[in-house]
Coordinates of C-alpha atoms in Angstrom, one line a residue:
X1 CA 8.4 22.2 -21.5
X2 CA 7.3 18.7 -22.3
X3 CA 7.1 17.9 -26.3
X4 CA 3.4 18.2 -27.6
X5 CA 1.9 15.1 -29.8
X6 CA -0.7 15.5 -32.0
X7 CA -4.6 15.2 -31.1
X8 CA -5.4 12.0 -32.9
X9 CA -2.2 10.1 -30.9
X10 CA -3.6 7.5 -28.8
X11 CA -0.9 8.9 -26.5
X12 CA -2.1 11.9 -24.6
X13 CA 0.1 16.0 -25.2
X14 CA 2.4 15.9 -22.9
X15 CA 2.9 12.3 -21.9
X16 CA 5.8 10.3 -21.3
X17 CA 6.6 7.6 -24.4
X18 CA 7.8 4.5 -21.6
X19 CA 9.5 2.0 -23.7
X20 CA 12.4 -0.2 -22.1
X21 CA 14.2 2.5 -20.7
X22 CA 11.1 3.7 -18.4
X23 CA 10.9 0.1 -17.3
X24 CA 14.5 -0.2 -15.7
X25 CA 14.2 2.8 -14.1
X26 CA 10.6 2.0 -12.8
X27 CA 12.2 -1.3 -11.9
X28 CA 14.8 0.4 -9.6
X29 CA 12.5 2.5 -7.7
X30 CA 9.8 -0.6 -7.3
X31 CA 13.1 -3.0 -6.0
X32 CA 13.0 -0.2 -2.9
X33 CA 9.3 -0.7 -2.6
X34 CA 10.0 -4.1 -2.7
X35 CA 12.7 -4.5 0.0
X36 CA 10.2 -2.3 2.1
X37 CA 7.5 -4.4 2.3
X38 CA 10.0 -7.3 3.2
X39 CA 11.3 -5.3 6.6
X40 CA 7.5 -4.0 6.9
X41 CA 6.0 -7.5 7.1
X42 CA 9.2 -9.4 8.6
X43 CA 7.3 -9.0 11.8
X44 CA 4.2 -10.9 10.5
X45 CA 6.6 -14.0 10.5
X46 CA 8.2 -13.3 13.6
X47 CA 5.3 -11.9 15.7
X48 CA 5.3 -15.4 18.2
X49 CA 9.1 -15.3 18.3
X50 CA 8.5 -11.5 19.4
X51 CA 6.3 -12.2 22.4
X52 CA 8.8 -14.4 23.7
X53 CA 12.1 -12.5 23.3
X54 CA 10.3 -9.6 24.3
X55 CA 8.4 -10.9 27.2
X56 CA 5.0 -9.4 26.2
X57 CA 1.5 -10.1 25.5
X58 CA -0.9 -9.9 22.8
X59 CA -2.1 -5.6 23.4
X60 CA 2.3 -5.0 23.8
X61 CA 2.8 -7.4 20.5
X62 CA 0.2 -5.4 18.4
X63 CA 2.2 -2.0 19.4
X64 CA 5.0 -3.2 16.8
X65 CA 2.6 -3.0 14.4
X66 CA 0.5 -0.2 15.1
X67 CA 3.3 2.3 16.0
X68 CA 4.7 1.0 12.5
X69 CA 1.4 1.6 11.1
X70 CA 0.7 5.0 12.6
X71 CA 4.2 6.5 11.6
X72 CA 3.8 4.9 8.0
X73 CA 0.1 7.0 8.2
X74 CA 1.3 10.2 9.8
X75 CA 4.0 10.4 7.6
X76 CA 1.7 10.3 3.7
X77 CA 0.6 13.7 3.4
X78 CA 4.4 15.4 4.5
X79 CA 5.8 12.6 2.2
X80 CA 3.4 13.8 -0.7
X81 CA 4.2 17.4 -0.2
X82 CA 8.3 16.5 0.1
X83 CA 8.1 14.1 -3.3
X84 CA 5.5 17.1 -4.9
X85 CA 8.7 19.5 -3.9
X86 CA 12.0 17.3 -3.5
X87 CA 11.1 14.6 -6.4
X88 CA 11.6 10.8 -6.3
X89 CA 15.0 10.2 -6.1
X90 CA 15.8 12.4 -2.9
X91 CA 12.3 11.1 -1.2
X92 CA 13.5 7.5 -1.9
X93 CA 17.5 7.9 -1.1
X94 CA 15.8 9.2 2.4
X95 CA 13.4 6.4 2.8
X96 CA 15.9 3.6 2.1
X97 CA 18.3 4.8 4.5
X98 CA 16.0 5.5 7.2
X99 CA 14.5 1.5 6.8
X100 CA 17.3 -0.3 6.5
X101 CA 18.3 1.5 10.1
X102 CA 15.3 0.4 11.3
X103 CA 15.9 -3.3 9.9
X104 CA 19.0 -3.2 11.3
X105 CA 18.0 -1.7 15.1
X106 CA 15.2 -4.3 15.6
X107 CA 18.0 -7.0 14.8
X108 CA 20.0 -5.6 17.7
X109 CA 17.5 -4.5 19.9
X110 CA 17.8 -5.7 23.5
X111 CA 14.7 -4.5 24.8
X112 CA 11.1 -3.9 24.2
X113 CA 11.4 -0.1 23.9
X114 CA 14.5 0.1 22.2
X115 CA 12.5 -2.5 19.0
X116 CA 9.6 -0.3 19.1
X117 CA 11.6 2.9 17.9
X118 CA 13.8 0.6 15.7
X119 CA 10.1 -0.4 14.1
X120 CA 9.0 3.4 14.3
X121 CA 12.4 4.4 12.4
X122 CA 11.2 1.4 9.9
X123 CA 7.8 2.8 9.4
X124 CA 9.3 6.2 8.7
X125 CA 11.8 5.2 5.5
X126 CA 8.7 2.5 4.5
X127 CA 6.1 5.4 4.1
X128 CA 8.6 7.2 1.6
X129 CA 8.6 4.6 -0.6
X130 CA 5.2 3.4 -2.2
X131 CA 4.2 7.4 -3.5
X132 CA 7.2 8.0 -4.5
X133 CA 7.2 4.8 -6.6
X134 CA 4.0 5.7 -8.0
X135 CA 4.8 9.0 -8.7
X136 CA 8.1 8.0 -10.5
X137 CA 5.5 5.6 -13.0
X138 CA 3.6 9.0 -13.7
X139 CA 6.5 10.8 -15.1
X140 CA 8.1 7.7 -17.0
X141 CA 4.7 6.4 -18.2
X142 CA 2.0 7.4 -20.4
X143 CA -1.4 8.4 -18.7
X144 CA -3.4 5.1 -20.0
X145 CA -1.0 3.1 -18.5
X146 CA -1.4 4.0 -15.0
X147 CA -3.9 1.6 -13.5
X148 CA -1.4 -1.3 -14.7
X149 CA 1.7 0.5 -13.7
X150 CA 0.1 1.0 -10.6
X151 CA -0.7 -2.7 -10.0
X152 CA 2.5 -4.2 -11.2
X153 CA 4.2 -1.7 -8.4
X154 CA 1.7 -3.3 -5.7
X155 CA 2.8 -7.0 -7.4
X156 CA 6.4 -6.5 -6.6
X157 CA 5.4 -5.3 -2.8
X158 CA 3.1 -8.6 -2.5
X159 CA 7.0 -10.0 -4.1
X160 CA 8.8 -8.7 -1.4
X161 CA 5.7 -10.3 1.3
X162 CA 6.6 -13.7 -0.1
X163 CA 9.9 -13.5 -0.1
X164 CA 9.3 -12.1 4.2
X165 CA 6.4 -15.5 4.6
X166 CA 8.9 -18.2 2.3
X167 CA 12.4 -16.9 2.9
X168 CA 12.7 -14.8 6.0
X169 CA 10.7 -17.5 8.2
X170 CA 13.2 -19.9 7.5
X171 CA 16.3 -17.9 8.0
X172 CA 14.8 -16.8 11.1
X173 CA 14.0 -20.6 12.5
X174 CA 17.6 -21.7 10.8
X175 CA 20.0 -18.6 11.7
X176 CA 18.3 -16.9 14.8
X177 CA 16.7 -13.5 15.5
X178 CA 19.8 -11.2 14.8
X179 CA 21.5 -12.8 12.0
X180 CA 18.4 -13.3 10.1
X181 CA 17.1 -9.2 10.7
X182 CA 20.9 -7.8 10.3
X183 CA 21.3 -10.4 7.2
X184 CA 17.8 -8.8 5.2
X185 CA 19.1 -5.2 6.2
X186 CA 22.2 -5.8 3.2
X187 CA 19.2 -5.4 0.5
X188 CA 18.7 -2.2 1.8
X189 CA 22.5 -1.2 1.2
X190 CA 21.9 -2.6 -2.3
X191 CA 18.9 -0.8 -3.2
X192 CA 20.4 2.3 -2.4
X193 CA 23.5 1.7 -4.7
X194 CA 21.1 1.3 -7.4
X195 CA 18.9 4.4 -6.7
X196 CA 22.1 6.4 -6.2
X197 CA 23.7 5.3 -9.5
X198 CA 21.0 5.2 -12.1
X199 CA 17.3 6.5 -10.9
X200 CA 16.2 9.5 -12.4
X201 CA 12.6 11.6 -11.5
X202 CA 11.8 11.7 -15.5
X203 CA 12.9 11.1 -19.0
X204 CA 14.8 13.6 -20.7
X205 CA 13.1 16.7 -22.1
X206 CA 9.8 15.8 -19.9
X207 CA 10.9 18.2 -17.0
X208 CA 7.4 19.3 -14.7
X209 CA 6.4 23.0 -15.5
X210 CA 8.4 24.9 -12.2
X211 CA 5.9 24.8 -9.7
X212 CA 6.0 27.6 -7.1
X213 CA 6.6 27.0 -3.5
X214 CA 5.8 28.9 -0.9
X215 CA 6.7 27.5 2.3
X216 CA 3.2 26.6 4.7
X217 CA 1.1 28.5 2.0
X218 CA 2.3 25.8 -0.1
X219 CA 1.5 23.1 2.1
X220 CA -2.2 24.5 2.8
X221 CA -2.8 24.9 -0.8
X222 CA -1.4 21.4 -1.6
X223 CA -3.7 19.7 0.8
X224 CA -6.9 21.7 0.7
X225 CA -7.2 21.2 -3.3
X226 CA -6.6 17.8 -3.5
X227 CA -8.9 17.5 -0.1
X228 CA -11.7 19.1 -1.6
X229 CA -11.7 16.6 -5.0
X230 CA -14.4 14.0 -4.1
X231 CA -12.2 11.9 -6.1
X232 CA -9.3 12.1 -3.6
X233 CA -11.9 11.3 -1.0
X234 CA -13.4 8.4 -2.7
X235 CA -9.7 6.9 -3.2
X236 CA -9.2 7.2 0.6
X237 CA -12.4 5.5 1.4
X238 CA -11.9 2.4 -1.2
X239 CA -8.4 2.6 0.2
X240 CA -9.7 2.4 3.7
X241 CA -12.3 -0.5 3.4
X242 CA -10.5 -3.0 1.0
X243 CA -6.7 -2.9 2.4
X244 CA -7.1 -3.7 5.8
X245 CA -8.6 -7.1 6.3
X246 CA -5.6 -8.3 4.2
X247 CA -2.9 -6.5 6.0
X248 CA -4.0 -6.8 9.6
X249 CA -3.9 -11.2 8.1
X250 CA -0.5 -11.0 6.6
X251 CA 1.3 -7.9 9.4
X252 CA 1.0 -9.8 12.7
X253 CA -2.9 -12.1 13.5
X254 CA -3.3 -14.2 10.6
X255 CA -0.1 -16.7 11.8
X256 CA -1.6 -16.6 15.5
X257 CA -5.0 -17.1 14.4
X258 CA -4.5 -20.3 12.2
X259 CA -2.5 -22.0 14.9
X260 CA -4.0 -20.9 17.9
X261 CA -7.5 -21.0 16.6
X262 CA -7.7 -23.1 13.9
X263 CA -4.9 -25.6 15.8
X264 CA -2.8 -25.6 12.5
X265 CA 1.4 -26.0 12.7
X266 CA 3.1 -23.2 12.0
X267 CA 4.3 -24.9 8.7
X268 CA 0.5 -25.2 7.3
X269 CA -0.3 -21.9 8.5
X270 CA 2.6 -20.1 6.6
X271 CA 1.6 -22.1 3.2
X272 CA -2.0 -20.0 4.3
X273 CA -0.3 -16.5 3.8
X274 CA 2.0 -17.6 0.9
X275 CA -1.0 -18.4 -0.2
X276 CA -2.7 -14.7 0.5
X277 CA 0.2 -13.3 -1.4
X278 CA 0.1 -15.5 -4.3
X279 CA -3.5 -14.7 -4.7
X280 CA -2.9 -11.5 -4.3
X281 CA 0.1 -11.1 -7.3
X282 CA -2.6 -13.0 -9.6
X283 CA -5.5 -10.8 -8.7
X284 CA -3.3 -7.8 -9.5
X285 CA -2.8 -8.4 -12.9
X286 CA -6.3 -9.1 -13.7
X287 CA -8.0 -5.9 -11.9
X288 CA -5.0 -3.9 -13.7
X289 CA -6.0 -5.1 -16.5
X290 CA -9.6 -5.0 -16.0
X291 CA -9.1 -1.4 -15.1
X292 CA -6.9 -0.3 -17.7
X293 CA -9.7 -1.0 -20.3
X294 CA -12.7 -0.6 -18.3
X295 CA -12.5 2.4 -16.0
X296 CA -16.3 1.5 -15.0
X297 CA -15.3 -1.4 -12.8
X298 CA -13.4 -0.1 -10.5
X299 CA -16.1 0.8 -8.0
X300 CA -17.7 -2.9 -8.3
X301 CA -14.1 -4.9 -8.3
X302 CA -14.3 -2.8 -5.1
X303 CA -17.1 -3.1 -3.8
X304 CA -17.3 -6.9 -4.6
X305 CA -14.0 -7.5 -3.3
X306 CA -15.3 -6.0 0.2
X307 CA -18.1 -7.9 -0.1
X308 CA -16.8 -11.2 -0.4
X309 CA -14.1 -10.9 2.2
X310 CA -16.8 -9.8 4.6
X311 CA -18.5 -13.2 3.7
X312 CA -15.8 -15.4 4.0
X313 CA -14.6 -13.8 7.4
X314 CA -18.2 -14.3 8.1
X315 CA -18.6 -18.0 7.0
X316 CA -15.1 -18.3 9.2
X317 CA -15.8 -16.9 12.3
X318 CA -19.0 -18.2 12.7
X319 CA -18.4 -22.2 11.9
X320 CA -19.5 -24.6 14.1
X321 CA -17.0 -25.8 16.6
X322 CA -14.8 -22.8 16.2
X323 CA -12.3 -24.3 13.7
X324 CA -13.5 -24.1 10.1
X325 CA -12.6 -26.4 7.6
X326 CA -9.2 -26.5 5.3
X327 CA -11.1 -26.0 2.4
X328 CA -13.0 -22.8 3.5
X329 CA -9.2 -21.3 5.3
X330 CA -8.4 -21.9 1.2
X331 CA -11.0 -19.8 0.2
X332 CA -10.9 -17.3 3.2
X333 CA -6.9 -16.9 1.8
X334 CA -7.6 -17.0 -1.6
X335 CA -10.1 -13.7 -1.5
X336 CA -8.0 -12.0 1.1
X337 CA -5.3 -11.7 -1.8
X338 CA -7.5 -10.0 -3.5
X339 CA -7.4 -7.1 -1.0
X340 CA -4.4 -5.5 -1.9
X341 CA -4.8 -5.2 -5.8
X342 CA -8.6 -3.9 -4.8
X343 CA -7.2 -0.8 -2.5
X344 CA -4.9 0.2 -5.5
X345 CA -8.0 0.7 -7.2
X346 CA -8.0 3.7 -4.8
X347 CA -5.2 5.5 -6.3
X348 CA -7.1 5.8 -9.8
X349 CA -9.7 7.6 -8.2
X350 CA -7.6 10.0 -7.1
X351 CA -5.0 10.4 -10.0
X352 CA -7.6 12.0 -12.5
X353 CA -8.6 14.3 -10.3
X354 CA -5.6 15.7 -9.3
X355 CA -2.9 17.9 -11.4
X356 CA 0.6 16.5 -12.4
X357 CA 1.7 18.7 -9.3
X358 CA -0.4 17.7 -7.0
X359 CA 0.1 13.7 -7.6
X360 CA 2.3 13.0 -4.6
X361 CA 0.2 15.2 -2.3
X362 CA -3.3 13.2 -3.4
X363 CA -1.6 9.9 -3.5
X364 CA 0.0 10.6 0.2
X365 CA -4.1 11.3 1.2
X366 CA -5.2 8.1 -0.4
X367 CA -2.5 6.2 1.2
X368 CA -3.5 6.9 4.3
X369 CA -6.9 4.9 4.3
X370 CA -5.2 1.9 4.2
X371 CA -3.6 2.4 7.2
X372 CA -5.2 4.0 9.2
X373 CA -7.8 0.9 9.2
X374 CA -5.2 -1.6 9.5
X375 CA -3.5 0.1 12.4
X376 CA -7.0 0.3 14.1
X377 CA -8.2 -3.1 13.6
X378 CA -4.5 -4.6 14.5
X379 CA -5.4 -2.3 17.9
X380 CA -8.8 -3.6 18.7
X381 CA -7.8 -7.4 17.5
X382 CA -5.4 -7.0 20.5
X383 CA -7.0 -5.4 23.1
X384 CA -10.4 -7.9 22.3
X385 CA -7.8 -10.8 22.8
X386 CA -6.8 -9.8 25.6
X387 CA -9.9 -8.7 27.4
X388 CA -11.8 -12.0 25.9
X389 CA -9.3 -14.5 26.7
X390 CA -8.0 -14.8 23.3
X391 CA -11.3 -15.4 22.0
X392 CA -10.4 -15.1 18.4
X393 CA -13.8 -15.1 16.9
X394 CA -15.1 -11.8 18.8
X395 CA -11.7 -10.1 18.3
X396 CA -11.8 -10.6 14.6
X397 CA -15.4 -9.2 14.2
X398 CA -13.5 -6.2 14.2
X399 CA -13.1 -6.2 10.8
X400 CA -17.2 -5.7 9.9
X401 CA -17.6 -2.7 12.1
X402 CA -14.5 -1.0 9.6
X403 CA -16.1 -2.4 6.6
X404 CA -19.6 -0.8 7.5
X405 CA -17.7 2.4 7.9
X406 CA -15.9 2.7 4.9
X407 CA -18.8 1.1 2.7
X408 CA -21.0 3.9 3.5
X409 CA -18.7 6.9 2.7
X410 CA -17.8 5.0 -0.7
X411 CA -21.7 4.9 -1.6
X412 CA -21.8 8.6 -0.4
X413 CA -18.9 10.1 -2.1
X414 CA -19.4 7.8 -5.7
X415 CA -21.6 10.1 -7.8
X416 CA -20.1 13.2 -7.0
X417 CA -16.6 11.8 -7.7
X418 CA -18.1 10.3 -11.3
X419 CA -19.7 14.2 -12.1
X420 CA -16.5 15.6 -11.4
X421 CA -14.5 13.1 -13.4
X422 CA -16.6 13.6 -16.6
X423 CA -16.1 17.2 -16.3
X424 CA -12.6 16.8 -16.0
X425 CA -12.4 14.6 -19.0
X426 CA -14.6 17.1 -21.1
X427 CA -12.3 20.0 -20.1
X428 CA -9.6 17.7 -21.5
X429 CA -10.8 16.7 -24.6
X430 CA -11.8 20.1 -25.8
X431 CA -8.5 21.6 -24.4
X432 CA -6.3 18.9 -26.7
X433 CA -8.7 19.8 -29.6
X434 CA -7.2 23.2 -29.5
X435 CA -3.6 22.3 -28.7
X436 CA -1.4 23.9 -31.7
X437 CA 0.3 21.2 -34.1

């Protein structure tokens, strides 16, 4: 059982203390995270070097990414379930072995088939990695702290996306194709020496309550109740709506885009997404922040950040003479880092209306929005391209028609999910009223 603090704590019964020793072995489980998004988004870098050792067009290019994408989907809800069941050091050890493979198959890869299962082995390990991180913040954490916890963990995979745009480019141009992939695939080896040797699911004497299981009865149980929380819903739809625009940018078009479209060099192009990922790690800490201490702004940081991405892709597309100004690819880059620190706003929708048990499970549901929009957009970007002549500015409208999608079920889904989250937080304060001392 997990000690019991007294009412007037600002800590809530039952939570974790953190301190320095939570933050080292947070820090070992967000270094996997972090060496994940470096294999995810190597191919972001690599993506015109790919067409040409592969021999394939824009639709066969954006396969990488969307069988990537589509494993890394698929595989949320089982993953929740397995770090619900398994806990985080198992899911993780799993995860890191099966993307460092991946790494290092695409580095050998002679063929095109043969580096699309390498990048569908990647996606697999990847999608272990990010609910499993979160989940190991819950247990070493206390409650209040989440919405920063959660932030910092998407800061160090926006880390591990610079280090793929600034380092990984170069070795790639400097080294070659193999030894630049085979080279990045040591981190994963030392990540896992890490995780083997000193990651632990929770602090000592904070153990979960033993949580029956029950084979598929399990599984059903698991899914429907945190499926039938509007605030598992609403997570998936911010999720959904504010991720995408961002990664679909920084996981394979945004380097063809500025120079095929906007006629910059390659080298101006990747200061463009260093700069998306700089952004981004600013943005972070301020809406984690912002969120920590006023939970009634996370539907319009949302919201807003939606809305000004929409007008900056808007103002971009639509410039006269097809190539818009430096100053307004600034600003375009600038708001799309605020993306990824908006769709983790997701995740504290869903993690108050979910049980301790069920954390994995809900986070695994709201992880999916994400992508599943980005592997749909990186879809219809390529197949427009190709059927338009690379016509950059009708593929890219692609992003609105998501946006319009995922807008409406957020407006739909936002007052029930408020109801139910007051409730809860009633339910909670008379419950710790009547906690013995």
């Amino acid at each position: 059982m997990s000690p019991t603090r007294p009412a007037g704590n600002s800590t809530l019964p039952g939570d974790p203390p953190g301190g320095r020793r939570a933050i080292a072995v947070w820090g070992i489980g967000v270094s996997v995270y972090f060496v994940a998004v470096i294999f995810r988004t190597s191919l972001g870098v690599a993506g015109l070097d790919a067409a040409d050792r592969f021999h394939v067009n824009a639709s066969a290019l954006s396969t990488f990414s969307i069988l990537q994408l589509l494993v890394y989907a698929g595989m949320q809800i089982p993953v929740g379930l397995l770090v619900d069941r398994l806990g985080t050091k198992k899911v993780l050890g799993i995860g890191v072995v099966l993307f460092t493979a991946g790494q290092l198959g695409f580095a050998f890869s002679p063929s095109y088939g043969m580096a699309l299962a390498s990048r569908a082995l990647l996606g697999c390990g990847d999608a272990m990695t990010f609910i499993s991180v979160l989940r190991l913040g819950t247990r070493w954490f206390p409650a209040r702290r989440g919405p920063l916890v959660a932030q910092c963990a998407g800061l160090a995979g926006m880390a591990g996306n610079l280090v793929s745009t600034l380092v990984l480019a170069r070795l790639l141009h400097g080294v070659g194709w193999t030894a630049a992939f085979a080279g990045s695939a040591l981190a994963g080896v030392v990540v896992l020496v890490l995780l083997v040797l000193f990651l632990k699911d929770h602090p000592e004497g904070y153990e979960p309550a033993p949580f029956p299981h029950q084979g598929a009865a399990y599984v059903r149980r698991q899914i429907a109740a945190s499926w039938r929380e509007p605030g598992t819903r609403l997570g998936l739809w911010v999720h959904f709506t504010t991720q995408f625009p961002a990664m679909v940018f920084l996981l394979l078009w945004g380097l063809p885009f500025l120079v095929e479209a906007q006629g910059l060099s390659r080298a101006t192009a990747g200061e463009l997404l260093t700069l998306v990922v700089l952004s981004n790690m600013v943005v972070g800490l301020v809406y984690g922040q912002v969120v920590a201490r006023h939970h009634g702004a996370r539907l319009p940081l949302a919201l807003g950040t939606v809305g000004a991405t929409a007008l900056l892709w808007a103002a971009t597309l639509a410039y006269p003479g097809g190539r818009a100004p430096m100053w307004l690819l600034v600003v375009l880059c600038t708001v799309l880092g605020a993306c990824g620190p908006a769709s983790m706003i997701g995740f504290d929708f869903a993690r108050p209306a979910n049980p301790p048990e069920r954390q994995g499970t809900a986070s695994g549901i709201t992880n999916m929005g994400g992508f599943v929009a980005s592997m749909t957009t990186l879809f219809a970007i390529g197949v427009l391209l190709d059927a338009t002549g690379d016509d950059y500015r009708v593929a890219f409208s692609a992003v609105f028609v998501l946006q319009a999608i995922g807008v409406s079920q957020i407006l739909r889904l936002r007052r029930r999910a408020a109801r139910r989250e007051r409730e809860r937080l009633i339910a909670s304060r008379v419950s710790s009223v009547h906690v013995p001392v």
